[in-house]
Each structure stands twice: as C-alpha cells, then as structure tokens.
Amino acid sequence: MSLRLSGVTLTYPDGDDGRVVAVDDASLTVEPGQVIALTGPSGCGKSSLLAVAGTLIRPDSGLVEIAGTAVGELFEPDRARIRREQVGFIFQRDNLLPDLTVVEQLLLTAHLRGERPSRHREEARELLDAVGLAGQEETLPRRLSGGMRQRVNIARALMGPRRVLLIDEPTSALDSQRGHDVIELIVRLTRERHLAALLVTHDLASLNVGRPGGVDGLIEMLDGRLIGGDQTAVS
Ligand code: ADP
Ligand code: MG
C-alpha cells in the first residue's frame, strides 16, 4: 500500500479566534500503479489535501501513510527525507529555472544535496526519454513549448526512488490536446514505475476513469469532505 490517508482533518487559523476547516475527515487509499483523480470546486481543499499527503503540512488529526510508514509519528528530519526521496510533486506551473538546460533541471536536486550529478545523469536521460524528450537534454526552457516544459517538470518529479506522486492541476495552463497527453503520460509512468499517484484536476474529459490508459478512480471533494473516498468504498 503506497499512500493512505485515514480520517485526516486540517484547519487553518481564520481571523482572531476562528479556524477554517480545509480538509474534513478525509480517507483514501492509492495502491502502487494506481492514479486516483481528485476534483472539486476552487477552495474545497484539494491542494491542502496534497500538502498533507506529501508531508508538507501536519494535519490536526488523522493518519498519513507513505509506503507503509505512518509519517505523522516521525520527527521533521525524517519526514523531510521521505518527502525528498519518495514523494514527487508536480504543480500547474512548471517552475523550471530559465538558465538551466533540460537535463540540469533534473540534476539540480541531487546537486543541492551535495551528490555528484554524474551519478544521476543516466537516470535523467532515461526519464527524459520516457517523457518523449530524448535529444532535448541541452535545450533551455524558453526554447520549449508549454507541453514540453510540463514534461520536463514530470521527469524531474520522478527523479529518485519515488513511491508517491502528487499532482496539482497539471493541465490548466495547456490546451485540451496537450492536457490530454500530459494526463496519459502521468498514467503510463505511474503504471510502469508502480507509483501511487493522486491527481488534482478539472480536466474530467481526459480521465477515462476505469478504462485502459485512464485513471483508476475519481474522488470528488466538497467543503473539505471526500465523496467517493474510502468511506464510500470506490475501490
Ligand atoms: P483548492 O486547492 O481546492 O482550491 P485549498 O486547499 O487551496 O483549496 O484551500 C482550502 C481552504 O483553505 C480555502 O478556504 C482556503 O482559503 C483555505 N486556505 C488554504 N491555504 C491556506 C493558508 N495557508 N492559510 C489559511 N487558509 C488557507
Ligand atoms: Mg488548489
């Protein structure tokens, strides 16, 4: 079991003495090789749920498990290590650095950790090949289309021993065909690499829920609550 949330509640401070409930008793399970899509209106708590699942925020209550480890019980350095090594994040904006080549974007994290980039070059090339960017290793981001930049972003998120992929509205800056291609790519890589992927998206037309090449489930979120998560047993 690669990603499990059980009874997760997250509140933020709101005004002088109030709290706003962003995630309300949410439970869901994503198995290795599965993509579960999460959809819902703006402000319903989707990004907050991803932040909790990725150990960026500690919830008020509830359990988060990544690859069998209950991360809530860990001290911050251990949470940070799991986040860095096992969790890949993909956001709407690609956040590529303008002065780095495509392959350097992928090697940057290892470099910042003080590891020799040469050790990771082979992995970077393999990933760029997997996302259809072989031959673009030395290209700068400004020479790439939006769809290609998002594919660099995806390849970068997969560097390292990933178990979990958390993806926040990856297609909202793309036209529908490129958006469709990006979701198809995420599904294929998730299957090939046995990741557990949670995909926030409004692009319902590209999901093909339960069909070959499509996502494995769709959960709706409203006011912090999940409809179709573990409570209502979609899996
Ligand atoms: P979504 O991604 O579905 O648009 P968010 O998770 O961003 O939803 O937000 C859920 C709720 O939590 C909203 O009411 C939002 O205003 C509130 N919220 C999000 N981030 C913060 C924060 N850092 N501090 C206070 N409130 C926040
Ligand atoms: Mg959001």
Coordinates of N, CA and C and ligand atoms in Angstrom, one line a residue:
M1 N 0.9 -1.2 0.0 CA 0.0 0.0 0.0 C 0.9 1.2 0.0
S2 N 0.7 2.1 -0.9 CA 1.7 3.2 -1.1 C 1.3 4.5 -0.5
L3 N 0.0 4.9 -0.6 CA -0.4 6.1 0.0 C -1.8 5.9 0.7
R4 N -1.8 6.2 2.0 CA -3.1 6.1 2.7 C -3.3 7.2 3.6
L5 N -4.5 7.8 3.5 CA -5.0 8.8 4.4 C -6.2 8.3 5.1
S6 N -6.2 8.5 6.4 CA -7.3 8.0 7.2 C -7.8 9.0 8.2
G7 N -9.0 9.5 8.0 CA -9.6 10.4 9.0 C -8.8 11.7 9.1
V8 N -8.3 12.2 8.0 CA -7.4 13.4 8.1 C -8.2 14.7 8.1
T9 N -8.0 15.5 9.1 CA -8.6 16.8 9.2 C -7.5 17.9 9.3
L10 N -7.6 19.0 8.6 CA -6.7 20.1 8.6 C -7.5 21.4 8.7
T11 N -7.1 22.2 9.7 CA -7.7 23.5 9.8 C -6.6 24.6 9.7
Y12 N -7.0 25.8 9.3 CA -6.1 26.9 9.3 C -6.7 28.0 10.2
P13 N -5.8 28.8 10.8 CA -6.3 29.9 11.5 C -7.1 30.9 10.6
D14 N -8.2 31.4 11.1 CA -9.1 32.3 10.3 C -9.6 33.4 11.2
G15 N -9.0 34.6 11.0 CA -9.4 35.7 11.8 C -8.8 35.6 13.2
D16 N -9.3 36.3 14.2 CA -8.7 36.4 15.5 C -8.8 35.1 16.3
D17 N -9.9 34.4 16.3 CA -10.0 33.2 17.1 C -10.8 32.1 16.4
G18 N -11.0 32.3 15.0 CA -11.6 31.2 14.3 C -10.7 30.3 13.6
R19 N -11.2 29.1 13.1 CA -10.4 28.2 12.3 C -11.3 27.9 11.0
V20 N -10.6 27.8 9.9 CA -11.3 27.3 8.7 C -10.9 25.8 8.5
V21 N -11.9 25.0 8.3 CA -11.6 23.5 8.0 C -11.4 23.4 6.5
A22 N -10.1 23.0 6.2 CA -9.7 22.9 4.8 C -9.9 21.4 4.4
V23 N -9.6 20.5 5.2 CA -9.8 19.0 5.0 C -10.5 18.4 6.1
D24 N -11.6 17.8 5.8 CA -12.6 17.3 6.9 C -12.7 15.8 6.9
D25 N -12.0 15.1 7.8 CA -12.1 13.7 8.0 C -12.0 12.9 6.7
A26 N -10.9 13.2 6.0 CA -10.7 12.6 4.7 C -10.0 11.2 4.7
S27 N -10.5 10.2 4.0 CA -9.8 8.9 4.0 C -9.7 8.5 2.5
L28 N -8.6 8.0 2.1 CA -8.4 7.5 0.8 C -7.2 6.6 0.7
T29 N -7.2 5.7 -0.2 CA -6.1 4.8 -0.4 C -5.7 4.8 -1.9
V30 N -4.4 4.9 -2.2 CA -3.9 4.8 -3.6 C -2.9 3.6 -3.6
E31 N -3.1 2.6 -4.3 CA -2.2 1.5 -4.4 C -1.1 1.7 -5.4
P32 N 0.0 1.0 -5.3 CA 1.1 1.2 -6.3 C 0.5 0.9 -7.7
G33 N 0.9 1.7 -8.7 CA 0.4 1.6 -10.0 C -0.9 2.2 -10.3
Q34 N -1.5 2.9 -9.3 CA -2.8 3.5 -9.5 C -2.7 5.0 -9.6
V35 N -3.6 5.6 -10.4 CA -3.8 7.0 -10.4 C -5.2 7.3 -9.9
I36 N -5.4 8.0 -8.8 CA -6.7 8.4 -8.4 C -6.8 9.9 -8.6
A37 N -7.9 10.3 -9.3 CA -8.1 11.7 -9.6 C -9.0 12.3 -8.5
L38 N -8.7 13.6 -8.2 CA -9.4 14.3 -7.2 C -9.9 15.6 -7.8
T39 N -11.2 15.8 -7.7 CA -11.8 17.0 -8.4 C -12.7 17.7 -7.4
G40 N -13.0 19.0 -7.7 CA -13.9 19.7 -6.8 C -13.7 21.2 -7.0
P41 N -14.6 22.0 -6.6 CA -14.5 23.5 -6.8 C -13.4 24.1 -6.1
S42 N -13.0 25.3 -6.6 CA -11.9 26.0 -6.1 C -12.1 26.3 -4.6
G43 N -11.1 26.1 -3.7 CA -11.3 26.4 -2.3 C -11.8 25.2 -1.5
C44 N -12.1 24.0 -2.2 CA -12.7 22.9 -1.4 C -11.6 22.1 -0.6
G45 N -10.3 22.4 -0.9 CA -9.3 21.8 0.0 C -8.4 20.8 -0.7
K46 N -8.4 20.8 -2.1 CA -7.6 19.8 -2.8 C -6.1 20.0 -2.6
S47 N -5.6 21.3 -2.7 CA -4.2 21.5 -2.6 C -3.8 21.2 -1.1
S48 N -4.7 21.6 -0.2 CA -4.4 21.3 1.2 C -4.2 19.8 1.4
L49 N -5.1 19.0 0.8 CA -5.0 17.5 1.0 C -3.7 17.0 0.4
L50 N -3.3 17.5 -0.7 CA -2.0 17.1 -1.3 C -0.8 17.5 -0.4
A51 N -0.9 18.7 0.2 CA 0.2 19.1 1.1 C 0.3 18.2 2.3
V52 N -0.9 17.8 2.8 CA -0.8 16.8 3.9 C -0.3 15.5 3.5
A53 N -0.8 15.0 2.3 CA -0.3 13.7 1.8 C 1.2 13.7 1.6
G54 N 1.7 14.9 1.2 CA 3.1 15.0 0.9 C 4.0 15.4 2.0
T55 N 3.4 15.4 3.2 CA 4.1 15.7 4.5 C 4.6 17.2 4.6
L56 N 4.0 18.0 3.7 CA 4.4 19.4 3.8 C 3.7 20.1 4.9
I57 N 2.5 19.6 5.3 CA 1.8 20.2 6.4 C 1.3 19.0 7.3
R58 N 1.5 19.2 8.6 CA 0.9 18.2 9.6 C -0.5 18.5 9.8
P59 N -1.4 17.4 9.6 CA -2.8 17.6 9.9 C -3.1 17.8 11.3
D60 N -4.3 18.3 11.7 CA -4.7 18.4 13.1 C -4.9 17.0 13.6
S61 N -5.5 16.1 12.8 CA -5.7 14.8 13.3 C -5.7 13.9 12.0
G62 N -5.6 12.6 12.3 CA -5.7 11.6 11.2 C -4.3 11.0 10.9
L63 N -4.3 10.0 10.0 CA -3.2 9.2 9.7 C -2.8 9.4 8.3
V64 N -1.5 9.6 8.0 CA -0.9 9.6 6.7 C 0.2 8.5 6.6
E65 N 0.0 7.6 5.7 CA 1.0 6.5 5.5 C 1.6 6.6 4.1
I66 N 2.9 6.6 4.0 CA 3.6 6.6 2.7 C 4.4 5.3 2.7
A67 N 4.1 4.5 1.7 CA 4.8 3.2 1.6 C 4.9 2.4 2.9
G68 N 3.8 2.4 3.7 CA 3.7 1.6 4.9 C 4.2 2.4 6.1
T69 N 4.8 3.6 6.0 CA 5.3 4.3 7.1 C 4.3 5.4 7.5
A70 N 3.9 5.3 8.8 CA 3.0 6.4 9.3 C 3.8 7.6 9.6
V71 N 3.8 8.6 8.7 CA 4.7 9.7 8.7 C 4.4 10.7 9.8
G72 N 3.2 10.7 10.4 CA 2.8 11.6 11.4 C 3.6 11.4 12.7
E73 N 4.1 10.1 12.9 CA 4.8 9.8 14.1 C 6.3 10.2 14.0
L74 N 6.7 10.6 12.9 CA 8.2 10.9 12.7 C 8.5 12.3 13.0
F75 N 9.8 12.5 13.4 CA 10.3 13.9 13.6 C 10.5 14.5 12.2
E76 N 10.6 15.8 12.2 CA 10.7 16.6 11.0 C 11.8 16.1 10.1
P77 N 13.1 15.9 10.5 CA 14.1 15.5 9.6 C 13.8 14.2 8.8
D78 N 13.1 13.3 9.5 CA 12.7 12.0 8.9 C 11.6 12.2 7.9
R79 N 10.7 13.1 8.2 CA 9.6 13.5 7.3 C 10.2 14.1 6.1
A80 N 11.2 15.0 6.3 CA 11.8 15.7 5.1 C 12.5 14.7 4.2
R81 N 13.1 13.7 4.8 CA 13.9 12.7 4.0 C 12.9 11.9 3.1
I82 N 11.8 11.5 3.7 CA 10.8 10.7 3.0 C 10.2 11.6 1.9
R83 N 9.9 12.9 2.2 CA 9.4 13.8 1.2 C 10.4 14.0 0.0
R84 N 11.6 14.2 0.4 CA 12.6 14.4 -0.7 C 12.9 13.2 -1.5
E85 N 12.9 12.0 -0.9 CA 13.3 10.8 -1.7 C 12.1 10.1 -2.3
Q86 N 11.0 10.1 -1.6 CA 9.9 9.2 -2.1 C 8.7 9.9 -2.7
V87 N 8.6 11.2 -2.5 CA 7.4 11.9 -3.0 C 7.8 12.8 -4.1
G88 N 7.1 12.7 -5.3 CA 7.3 13.6 -6.4 C 6.2 14.6 -6.4
F89 N 6.4 15.9 -6.6 CA 5.4 16.9 -6.7 C 5.4 17.4 -8.1
I90 N 4.2 17.6 -8.7 CA 4.0 18.3 -10.0 C 2.9 19.3 -9.8
F91 N 3.3 20.6 -10.1 CA 2.3 21.6 -10.0 C 1.9 22.2 -11.3
Q92 N 0.9 23.0 -11.3 CA 0.4 23.6 -12.6 C 1.5 24.3 -13.3
R93 N 2.2 25.2 -12.6 CA 3.3 25.9 -13.2 C 4.6 25.0 -13.1
D94 N 5.4 25.0 -14.2 CA 6.5 24.1 -14.2 C 7.7 24.5 -13.3
N95 N 7.8 25.8 -13.0 CA 8.9 26.3 -12.1 C 10.2 25.8 -12.6
L96 N 10.4 25.8 -13.9 CA 11.8 25.5 -14.4 C 12.6 26.7 -14.3
L97 N 13.9 26.5 -14.1 CA 14.8 27.7 -13.9 C 15.3 28.1 -15.3
P98 N 15.2 29.3 -15.7 CA 15.4 29.8 -17.0 C 16.9 29.5 -17.5
D99 N 17.8 29.5 -16.6 CA 19.2 29.4 -17.1 C 19.8 28.0 -17.1
L100 N 19.0 27.0 -16.7 CA 19.4 25.6 -16.7 C 18.9 24.9 -17.9
T101 N 19.7 24.0 -18.4 CA 19.3 23.2 -19.5 C 18.3 22.1 -19.0
V102 N 17.6 21.4 -19.9 CA 16.7 20.4 -19.5 C 17.3 19.4 -18.6
V103 N 18.4 18.9 -18.9 CA 19.0 17.8 -18.1 C 19.4 18.4 -16.8
E104 N 19.9 19.6 -16.7 CA 20.3 20.2 -15.5 C 19.1 20.5 -14.5
Q105 N 17.9 20.7 -15.1 CA 16.7 20.8 -14.2 C 16.5 19.6 -13.4
L106 N 16.8 18.4 -14.1 CA 16.6 17.1 -13.4 C 17.7 16.8 -12.4
L107 N 18.9 17.4 -12.7 CA 20.1 17.1 -11.8 C 20.2 18.0 -10.6
L108 N 19.4 19.1 -10.6 CA 19.6 20.2 -9.6 C 19.4 19.7 -8.2
T109 N 18.4 18.9 -8.0 CA 18.1 18.5 -6.6 C 19.3 17.6 -6.0
A110 N 19.8 16.7 -6.8 CA 20.9 15.9 -6.4 C 22.1 16.7 -6.1
H111 N 22.3 17.7 -7.0 CA 23.4 18.7 -6.8 C 23.3 19.4 -5.5
L112 N 22.1 19.9 -5.2 CA 21.8 20.7 -4.0 C 22.1 19.8 -2.8
R113 N 21.8 18.5 -2.9 CA 22.1 17.6 -1.8 C 23.5 17.3 -1.6
G114 N 24.4 17.8 -2.5 CA 25.8 17.6 -2.4 C 26.2 16.3 -3.1
E115 N 25.3 15.6 -3.9 CA 25.7 14.4 -4.6 C 26.3 14.8 -5.9
R116 N 27.2 13.9 -6.4 CA 27.8 14.2 -7.7 C 26.7 14.0 -8.8
P117 N 26.4 15.0 -9.6 CA 25.4 14.9 -10.6 C 25.7 13.7 -11.6
S118 N 26.9 13.4 -11.8 CA 27.2 12.4 -12.9 C 26.6 11.1 -12.5
R119 N 26.4 10.8 -11.2 CA 25.7 9.5 -10.8 C 24.3 9.5 -11.3
H120 N 23.7 10.7 -11.5 CA 22.3 10.7 -11.8 C 22.0 11.0 -13.2
R121 N 23.0 11.2 -14.0 CA 22.9 11.6 -15.4 C 22.1 10.5 -16.2
E122 N 22.5 9.2 -15.9 CA 21.9 8.1 -16.6 C 20.4 8.1 -16.3
E123 N 20.0 8.2 -15.0 CA 18.6 8.2 -14.7 C 17.9 9.4 -15.3
A124 N 18.5 10.6 -15.4 CA 17.9 11.7 -16.0 C 17.6 11.5 -17.5
R125 N 18.6 10.9 -18.2 CA 18.4 10.6 -19.6 C 17.3 9.6 -19.8
E126 N 17.3 8.6 -19.0 CA 16.2 7.6 -19.1 C 14.8 8.2 -18.9
L127 N 14.7 9.1 -18.0 CA 13.4 9.8 -17.7 C 13.0 10.7 -18.8
L128 N 14.0 11.4 -19.4 CA 13.7 12.3 -20.5 C 13.3 11.5 -21.7
D129 N 13.9 10.4 -21.9 CA 13.5 9.5 -22.9 C 12.0 9.0 -22.7
A130 N 11.7 8.7 -21.5 CA 10.4 8.2 -21.1 C 9.3 9.2 -21.3
V131 N 9.6 10.5 -21.2 CA 8.6 11.5 -21.4 C 8.7 12.1 -22.8
G132 N 9.4 11.4 -23.7 CA 9.5 11.9 -25.1 C 10.4 13.1 -25.4
L133 N 11.4 13.3 -24.5 CA 12.3 14.4 -24.7 C 13.7 14.0 -25.0
A134 N 13.9 12.8 -25.5 CA 15.3 12.4 -25.9 C 15.8 13.4 -26.9
G135 N 17.1 13.8 -26.8 CA 17.6 14.7 -27.7 C 17.5 16.2 -27.3
Q136 N 16.7 16.4 -26.2 CA 16.5 17.8 -25.8 C 17.2 18.1 -24.5
E137 N 18.2 17.2 -24.2 CA 18.9 17.4 -22.9 C 19.5 18.8 -22.7
E138 N 20.1 19.3 -23.8 CA 20.8 20.6 -23.6 C 20.0 21.8 -23.9
T139 N 18.7 21.6 -24.2 CA 17.9 22.8 -24.5 C 17.5 23.6 -23.3
L140 N 17.4 24.9 -23.5 CA 16.9 25.8 -22.4 C 15.4 25.9 -22.4
P141 N 14.8 26.1 -21.3 CA 13.3 26.0 -21.2 C 12.6 27.0 -22.2
R142 N 13.2 28.2 -22.4 CA 12.5 29.1 -23.3 C 12.3 28.6 -24.7
R143 N 13.1 27.6 -25.1 CA 13.0 27.1 -26.5 C 12.0 26.0 -26.5
L144 N 11.4 25.6 -25.4 CA 10.4 24.5 -25.4 C 9.0 25.1 -25.4
S145 N 8.0 24.3 -25.9 CA 6.6 24.6 -25.8 C 6.1 24.3 -24.4
G146 N 4.9 24.9 -24.1 CA 4.3 24.6 -22.7 C 4.2 23.2 -22.4
G147 N 3.8 22.4 -23.4 CA 3.6 20.9 -23.2 C 4.9 20.3 -22.9
M148 N 6.0 20.7 -23.6 CA 7.3 20.1 -23.4 C 7.8 20.5 -22.0
R149 N 7.6 21.7 -21.6 CA 8.1 22.2 -20.3 C 7.4 21.4 -19.2
Q150 N 6.1 21.1 -19.4 CA 5.4 20.3 -18.4 C 6.0 18.9 -18.3
R151 N 6.4 18.4 -19.5 CA 7.0 17.0 -19.5 C 8.4 17.0 -18.8
V152 N 9.1 18.1 -18.9 CA 10.4 18.2 -18.1 C 10.0 18.2 -16.6
N153 N 9.0 18.9 -16.3 CA 8.6 19.0 -14.9 C 8.2 17.6 -14.4
I154 N 7.5 16.8 -15.2 CA 7.1 15.5 -14.8 C 8.4 14.6 -14.6
A155 N 9.3 14.7 -15.6 CA 10.5 13.9 -15.5 C 11.3 14.2 -14.2
R156 N 11.3 15.5 -13.9 CA 12.1 16.0 -12.7 C 11.4 15.4 -11.5
A157 N 10.1 15.4 -11.4 CA 9.4 14.9 -10.2 C 9.6 13.4 -10.0
L158 N 10.1 12.7 -11.1 CA 10.3 11.3 -10.9 C 11.7 10.9 -10.6
M159 N 12.6 11.8 -10.5 CA 14.0 11.5 -10.2 C 14.1 11.0 -8.7
G160 N 14.8 9.9 -8.6 CA 14.9 9.3 -7.2 C 14.0 8.1 -7.0
P161 N 14.1 7.5 -5.8 CA 13.3 6.3 -5.5 C 11.9 6.6 -5.2
R162 N 11.1 7.1 -6.1 CA 9.8 7.6 -5.8 C 8.8 6.5 -5.5
R163 N 7.9 6.8 -4.6 CA 6.8 5.9 -4.3 C 5.4 6.5 -4.6
V164 N 5.4 7.8 -4.4 CA 4.2 8.6 -4.4 C 4.3 9.8 -5.3
L165 N 3.3 10.1 -6.1 CA 3.3 11.2 -7.0 C 2.1 12.1 -6.7
L166 N 2.3 13.4 -6.4 CA 1.2 14.3 -6.0 C 1.2 15.4 -7.1
I167 N 0.0 15.5 -7.7 CA 0.0 16.3 -8.9 C -1.2 17.3 -8.8
D168 N -0.9 18.6 -8.9 CA -1.9 19.6 -8.7 C -2.2 20.4 -9.9
E169 N -3.3 20.1 -10.6 CA -3.8 20.8 -11.8 C -2.7 20.9 -12.8
P170 N -2.2 19.8 -13.3 CA -1.1 19.9 -14.3 C -1.4 20.4 -15.7
T171 N -2.7 20.4 -16.0 CA -3.1 20.7 -17.4 C -3.8 22.1 -17.5
S172 N -3.9 22.8 -16.4 CA -4.8 24.0 -16.5 C -4.1 25.1 -17.4
A173 N -2.8 25.0 -17.6 CA -2.1 26.0 -18.5 C -1.9 25.5 -19.9
L174 N -2.5 24.3 -20.2 CA -2.3 23.7 -21.5 C -3.6 23.7 -22.3
D175 N -3.5 23.6 -23.6 CA -4.8 23.4 -24.4 C -5.2 21.9 -24.2
S176 N -6.4 21.6 -24.7 CA -7.0 20.3 -24.4 C -6.2 19.1 -24.9
Q177 N -5.7 19.2 -26.1 CA -4.9 18.1 -26.6 C -3.6 17.9 -25.8
R178 N -2.9 18.9 -25.5 CA -1.7 18.8 -24.7 C -2.0 18.4 -23.3
G179 N -3.1 18.9 -22.8 CA -3.6 18.5 -21.4 C -3.9 17.0 -21.4
H180 N -4.5 16.5 -22.4 CA -4.9 15.1 -22.5 C -3.6 14.2 -22.6
D181 N -2.6 14.7 -23.4 CA -1.3 14.0 -23.5 C -0.6 13.9 -22.1
V182 N -0.7 15.0 -21.4 CA 0.0 15.0 -20.1 C -0.6 14.0 -19.1
I183 N -1.9 14.0 -19.1 CA -2.6 13.0 -18.2 C -2.3 11.6 -18.6
E184 N -2.3 11.3 -19.9 CA -2.0 10.0 -20.4 C -0.5 9.6 -20.0
L185 N 0.4 10.6 -20.1 CA 1.8 10.3 -19.7 C 1.9 10.0 -18.2
I186 N 1.2 10.8 -17.4 CA 1.2 10.5 -16.0 C 0.7 9.1 -15.7
V187 N -0.4 8.7 -16.3 CA -1.0 7.4 -16.1 C 0.0 6.3 -16.5
R188 N 0.7 6.5 -17.7 CA 1.6 5.5 -18.1 C 2.8 5.3 -17.2
L189 N 3.4 6.5 -16.8 CA 4.6 6.4 -15.9 C 4.2 5.9 -14.5
T190 N 3.0 6.2 -14.1 CA 2.6 5.7 -12.8 C 2.5 4.1 -12.8
R191 N 2.0 3.6 -13.9 CA 1.9 2.1 -14.0 C 3.2 1.5 -14.1
E192 N 4.1 2.1 -15.1 CA 5.4 1.5 -15.3 C 6.3 1.5 -14.1
R193 N 6.1 2.5 -13.3 CA 7.0 2.7 -12.1 C 6.4 2.3 -10.8
H194 N 5.1 1.8 -10.9 CA 4.4 1.3 -9.7 C 4.3 2.4 -8.6
L195 N 4.1 3.6 -9.1 CA 3.9 4.7 -8.1 C 2.4 4.7 -7.7
A196 N 2.2 5.5 -6.6 CA 0.8 5.8 -6.2 C 0.6 7.2 -6.5
A197 N -0.3 7.6 -7.4 CA -0.5 8.9 -7.9 C -1.8 9.5 -7.5
L198 N -1.8 10.7 -6.9 CA -3.0 11.4 -6.6 C -3.0 12.7 -7.5
L199 N -4.0 12.8 -8.3 CA -4.0 13.8 -9.4 C -5.2 14.8 -9.2
V200 N -4.9 16.0 -8.9 CA -6.0 17.0 -8.8 C -6.2 17.6 -10.2
T201 N -7.4 17.6 -10.7 CA -7.6 18.1 -12.0 C -9.1 18.5 -12.2
H202 N -9.3 19.4 -13.1 CA -10.7 19.8 -13.5 C -10.9 19.2 -14.9
D203 N -9.9 18.5 -15.4 CA -10.0 18.1 -16.8 C -10.6 16.7 -16.9
L204 N -11.9 16.6 -16.6 CA -12.6 15.3 -16.5 C -12.6 14.6 -17.8
A205 N -12.6 15.3 -18.9 CA -12.7 14.7 -20.2 C -11.5 13.8 -20.5
S206 N -10.4 14.1 -19.9 CA -9.1 13.4 -20.2 C -8.9 12.2 -19.2
L207 N -9.8 12.0 -18.3 CA -9.5 11.0 -17.2 C -9.8 9.5 -17.6
N208 N -10.8 9.3 -18.5 CA -11.2 7.9 -18.9 C -11.2 7.0 -17.7
V209 N -12.0 7.3 -16.7 CA -11.9 6.5 -15.5 C -12.2 5.1 -15.7
G210 N -11.3 4.2 -15.2 CA -11.5 2.8 -15.3 C -11.3 2.2 -16.6
R211 N -10.9 3.0 -17.6 CA -10.7 2.4 -19.0 C -9.2 2.3 -19.2
P212 N -8.7 1.4 -20.2 CA -7.3 1.3 -20.4 C -6.7 2.6 -20.7
G213 N -5.5 2.9 -20.1 CA -4.9 4.2 -20.2 C -5.5 5.3 -19.4
G214 N -6.6 5.0 -18.7 CA -7.3 6.0 -17.9 C -6.9 5.9 -16.5
V215 N -7.5 6.8 -15.7 CA -7.2 6.8 -14.2 C -8.1 5.7 -13.6
D216 N -7.7 5.3 -12.4 CA -8.3 4.2 -11.7 C -9.5 4.5 -10.8
G217 N -9.6 5.8 -10.5 CA -10.8 6.2 -9.7 C -10.9 7.7 -9.7
L218 N -12.1 8.2 -9.3 CA -12.3 9.6 -9.3 C -13.0 9.9 -8.0
I219 N -12.4 10.8 -7.2 CA -13.0 11.2 -5.9 C -13.4 12.7 -6.0
E220 N -14.6 13.0 -5.5 CA -15.0 14.4 -5.5 C -14.8 15.0 -4.2
M221 N -14.4 16.3 -4.1 CA -14.2 16.9 -2.9 C -15.1 18.1 -2.8
L222 N -15.8 18.3 -1.6 CA -16.7 19.5 -1.4 C -16.5 19.9 0.0
D223 N -16.2 21.2 0.2 CA -16.0 21.7 1.6 C -15.2 20.9 2.4
G224 N -14.1 20.4 1.9 CA -13.1 19.6 2.7 C -13.4 18.1 2.8
R225 N -14.6 17.7 2.4 CA -15.0 16.3 2.5 C -14.9 15.6 1.2
L226 N -14.5 14.3 1.3 CA -14.4 13.5 0.1 C -15.7 12.7 -0.2
I227 N -16.1 12.7 -1.4 CA -17.2 11.9 -1.8 C -16.7 10.8 -2.8
G228 N -16.7 9.6 -2.4 CA -16.1 8.6 -3.2 C -14.7 8.2 -2.7
G229 N -14.3 8.6 -1.5 CA -13.0 8.1 -0.9 C -13.3 6.8 -0.3
D230 N -12.5 6.4 0.8 CA -12.6 5.1 1.4 C -14.0 4.9 2.1
Q231 N -14.6 6.0 2.6 CA -15.8 5.9 3.3 C -16.9 5.3 2.4
T232 N -17.0 5.8 1.1 CA -18.0 5.3 0.2 C -17.5 4.2 -0.7
A233 N -16.3 3.6 -0.3 CA -15.7 2.4 -0.9 C -15.9 2.4 -2.4
V234 N -15.1 3.2 -3.1 CA -15.0 3.2 -4.5 C -14.1 2.1 -5.0
S235 N -13.0 1.8 -4.2 CA -12.1 0.8 -4.6 C -12.6 -0.5 -4.1
Ligands
ADP1 P1 -8.3 24.1 -3.5 O1 -6.9 23.6 -3.8 O2 -9.3 23.1 -3.7 O3 -8.6 25.4 -4.3 P2 -7.1 24.9 -0.9 O4 -6.6 23.7 -0.3 O5 -6.2 25.8 -1.6 O6 -8.3 24.5 -2.0 O7 -7.9 25.8 0.2 C1 -8.9 25.2 1.0 C2 -9.4 26.2 2.0 O8 -8.3 26.5 2.9 C3 -9.9 27.5 1.4 O9 -10.9 28.0 2.2 C4 -8.6 28.4 1.5 O10 -9.0 29.8 1.6 C5 -8.0 27.9 2.8 N1 -6.5 28.0 2.8 C6 -5.7 27.5 2.0 N2 -4.4 27.7 2.3 C7 -4.5 28.5 3.5 C8 -3.5 29.1 4.3 N3 -2.2 28.9 4.1 N4 -3.9 29.8 5.4 C9 -5.2 29.9 5.6 N5 -6.2 29.4 4.9 C10 -5.8 28.7 3.8
MG2 MG -5.5 24.2 -5.3

